PDB file of C-alpha atoms in Angstrom:
ATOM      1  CA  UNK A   3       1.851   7.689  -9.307  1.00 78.00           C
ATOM      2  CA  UNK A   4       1.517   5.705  -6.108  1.00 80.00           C
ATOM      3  CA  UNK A   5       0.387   7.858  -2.961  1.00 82.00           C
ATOM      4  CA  UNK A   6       0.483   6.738   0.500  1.00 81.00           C
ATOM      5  CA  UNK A   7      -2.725   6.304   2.709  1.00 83.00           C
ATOM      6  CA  UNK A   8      -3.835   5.715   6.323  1.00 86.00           C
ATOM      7  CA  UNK A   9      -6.129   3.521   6.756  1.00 87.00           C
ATOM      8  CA  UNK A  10      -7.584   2.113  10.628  1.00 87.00           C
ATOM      9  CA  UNK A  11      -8.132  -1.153  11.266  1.00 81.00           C
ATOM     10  CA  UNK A  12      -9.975  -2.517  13.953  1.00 78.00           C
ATOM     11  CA  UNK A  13      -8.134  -5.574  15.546  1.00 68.00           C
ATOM     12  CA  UNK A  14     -11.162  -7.603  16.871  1.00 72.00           C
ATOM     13  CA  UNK A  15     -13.155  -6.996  14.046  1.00 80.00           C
ATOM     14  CA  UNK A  16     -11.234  -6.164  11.144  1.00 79.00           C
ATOM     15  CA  UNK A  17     -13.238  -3.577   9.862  1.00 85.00           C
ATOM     16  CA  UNK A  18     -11.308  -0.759   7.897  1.00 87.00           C
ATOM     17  CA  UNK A  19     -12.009   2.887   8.187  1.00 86.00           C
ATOM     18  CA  UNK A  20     -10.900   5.887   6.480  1.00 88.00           C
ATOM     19  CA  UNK A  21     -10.979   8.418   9.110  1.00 83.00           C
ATOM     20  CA  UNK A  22      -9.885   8.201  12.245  1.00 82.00           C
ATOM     21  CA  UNK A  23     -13.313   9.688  13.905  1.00 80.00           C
ATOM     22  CA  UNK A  24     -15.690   6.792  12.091  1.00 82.00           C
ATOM     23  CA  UNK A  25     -12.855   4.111  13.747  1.00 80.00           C
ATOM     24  CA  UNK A  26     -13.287   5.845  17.346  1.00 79.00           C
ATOM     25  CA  UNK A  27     -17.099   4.485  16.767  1.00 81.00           C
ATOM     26  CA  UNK A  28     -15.249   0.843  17.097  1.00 81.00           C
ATOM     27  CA  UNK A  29     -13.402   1.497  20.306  1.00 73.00           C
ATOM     28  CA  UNK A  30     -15.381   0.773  22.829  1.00 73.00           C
ATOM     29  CA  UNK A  31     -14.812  -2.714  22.717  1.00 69.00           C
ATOM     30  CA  UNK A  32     -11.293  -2.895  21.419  1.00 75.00           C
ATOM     31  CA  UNK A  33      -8.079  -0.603  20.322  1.00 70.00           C
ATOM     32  CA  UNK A  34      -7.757   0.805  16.932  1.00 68.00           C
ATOM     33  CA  UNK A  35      -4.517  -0.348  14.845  1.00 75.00           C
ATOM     34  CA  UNK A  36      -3.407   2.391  12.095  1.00 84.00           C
ATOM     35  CA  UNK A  37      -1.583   0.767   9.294  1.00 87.00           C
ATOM     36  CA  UNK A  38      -0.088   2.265   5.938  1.00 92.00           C
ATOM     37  CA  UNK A  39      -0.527   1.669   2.707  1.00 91.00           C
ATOM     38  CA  UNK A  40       0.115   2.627  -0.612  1.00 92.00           C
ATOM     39  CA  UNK A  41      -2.450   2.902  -2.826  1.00 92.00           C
ATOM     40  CA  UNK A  42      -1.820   3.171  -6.986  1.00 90.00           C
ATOM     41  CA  UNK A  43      -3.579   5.158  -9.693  1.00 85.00           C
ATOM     42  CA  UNK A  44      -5.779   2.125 -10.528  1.00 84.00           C
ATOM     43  CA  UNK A  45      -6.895   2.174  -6.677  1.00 87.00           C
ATOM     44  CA  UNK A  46      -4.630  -1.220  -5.899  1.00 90.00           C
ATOM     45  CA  UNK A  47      -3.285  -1.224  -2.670  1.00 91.00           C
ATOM     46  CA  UNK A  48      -0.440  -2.460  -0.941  1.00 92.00           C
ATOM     47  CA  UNK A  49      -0.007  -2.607   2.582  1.00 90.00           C
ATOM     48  CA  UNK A  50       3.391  -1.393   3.969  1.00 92.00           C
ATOM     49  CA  UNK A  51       5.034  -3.207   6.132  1.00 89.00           C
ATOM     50  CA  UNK A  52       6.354  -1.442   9.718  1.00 85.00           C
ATOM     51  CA  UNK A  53       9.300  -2.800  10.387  1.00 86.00           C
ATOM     52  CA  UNK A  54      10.845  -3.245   6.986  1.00 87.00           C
ATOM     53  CA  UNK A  55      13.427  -1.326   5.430  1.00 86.00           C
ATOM     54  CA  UNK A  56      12.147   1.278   2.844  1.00 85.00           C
ATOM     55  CA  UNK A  57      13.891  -0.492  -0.087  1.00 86.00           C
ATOM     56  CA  UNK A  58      13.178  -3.991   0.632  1.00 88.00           C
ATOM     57  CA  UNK A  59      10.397  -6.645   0.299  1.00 88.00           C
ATOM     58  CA  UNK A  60       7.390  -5.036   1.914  1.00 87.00           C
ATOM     59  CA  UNK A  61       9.068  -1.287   2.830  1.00 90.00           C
ATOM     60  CA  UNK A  62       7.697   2.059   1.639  1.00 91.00           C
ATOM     61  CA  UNK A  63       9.539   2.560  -2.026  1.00 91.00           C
ATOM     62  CA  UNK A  64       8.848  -1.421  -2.722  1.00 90.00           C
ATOM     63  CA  UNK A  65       5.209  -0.837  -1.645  1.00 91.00           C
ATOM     64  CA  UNK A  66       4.932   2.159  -4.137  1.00 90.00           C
ATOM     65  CA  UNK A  67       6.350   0.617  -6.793  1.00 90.00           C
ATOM     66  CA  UNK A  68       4.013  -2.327  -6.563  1.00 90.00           C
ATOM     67  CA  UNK A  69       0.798  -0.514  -6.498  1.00 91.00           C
ATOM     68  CA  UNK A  70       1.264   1.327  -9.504  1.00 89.00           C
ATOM     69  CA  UNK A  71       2.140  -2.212 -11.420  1.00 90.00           C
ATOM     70  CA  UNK A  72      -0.365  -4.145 -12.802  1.00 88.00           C
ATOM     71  CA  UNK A  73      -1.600  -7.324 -11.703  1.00 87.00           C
ATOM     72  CA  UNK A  74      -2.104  -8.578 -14.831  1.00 89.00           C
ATOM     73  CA  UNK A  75       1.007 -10.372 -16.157  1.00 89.00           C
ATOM     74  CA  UNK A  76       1.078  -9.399 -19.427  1.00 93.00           C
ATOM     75  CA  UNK A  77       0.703  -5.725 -18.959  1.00 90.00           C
ATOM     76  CA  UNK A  78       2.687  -6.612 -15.971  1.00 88.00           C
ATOM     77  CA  UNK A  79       5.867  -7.883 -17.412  1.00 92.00           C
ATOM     78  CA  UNK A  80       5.565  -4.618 -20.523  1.00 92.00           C
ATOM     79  CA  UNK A  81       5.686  -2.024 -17.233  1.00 90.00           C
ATOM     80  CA  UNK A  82       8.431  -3.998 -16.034  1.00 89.00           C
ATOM     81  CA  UNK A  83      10.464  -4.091 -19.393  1.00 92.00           C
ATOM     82  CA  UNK A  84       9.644   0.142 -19.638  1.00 91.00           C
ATOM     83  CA  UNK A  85      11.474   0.116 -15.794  1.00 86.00           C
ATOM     84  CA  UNK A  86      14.361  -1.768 -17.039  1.00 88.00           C
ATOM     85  CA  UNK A  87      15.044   0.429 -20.309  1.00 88.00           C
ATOM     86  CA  UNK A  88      14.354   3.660 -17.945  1.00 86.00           C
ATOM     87  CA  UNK A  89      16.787   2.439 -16.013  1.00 83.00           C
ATOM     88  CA  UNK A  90      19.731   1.352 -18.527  1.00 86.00           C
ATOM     89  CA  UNK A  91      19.007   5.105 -20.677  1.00 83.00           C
ATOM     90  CA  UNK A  92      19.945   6.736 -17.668  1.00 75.00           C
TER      91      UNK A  92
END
């Protein structure tokens, strides 16, 4: 299952930290961004968008959803297919 994580970005140079402390080291020269993102039980992760709504293209439940699919196609389109029969049993 998909968990969400914060991770902080730094704006200027786009470095990515896990804790907020080791992105303080950045500020000096420039603010720290904190961004969201889900991240699946294979370790993809899929960045979730602010100002989306939770069920649509790039919102919280779509985010989760995508990082625990594959990105191969194949096993891709069989997780799909499980979804869909999940779905109709119910």
């Amino acid at each position: 299952m998909a968990r969400i994580k914060v991770w902080y970005r730094c704006p200027t140079c786009q470095k990515q930290h896990n804790k907020e402390s080791d992105a303080i080291a950045c500020r000096n020269n420039h603010p720290i961004l904190a961004e969201s993102w889900a991240v699946g039980k294979d370790g993809k992760a899929v960045r979730i968008s602010d100002h989306c709504a939770p069920n649509g293209l790039g919102g919280i439940n779509w985010a989760l959803r995508e990082a625990d699919l594959s990105d191969n196609i194949k096993i891709r389109t069989r997780q799909l297919e499980e979804e869909t029969d999940e779905r109709n049993e119910r």
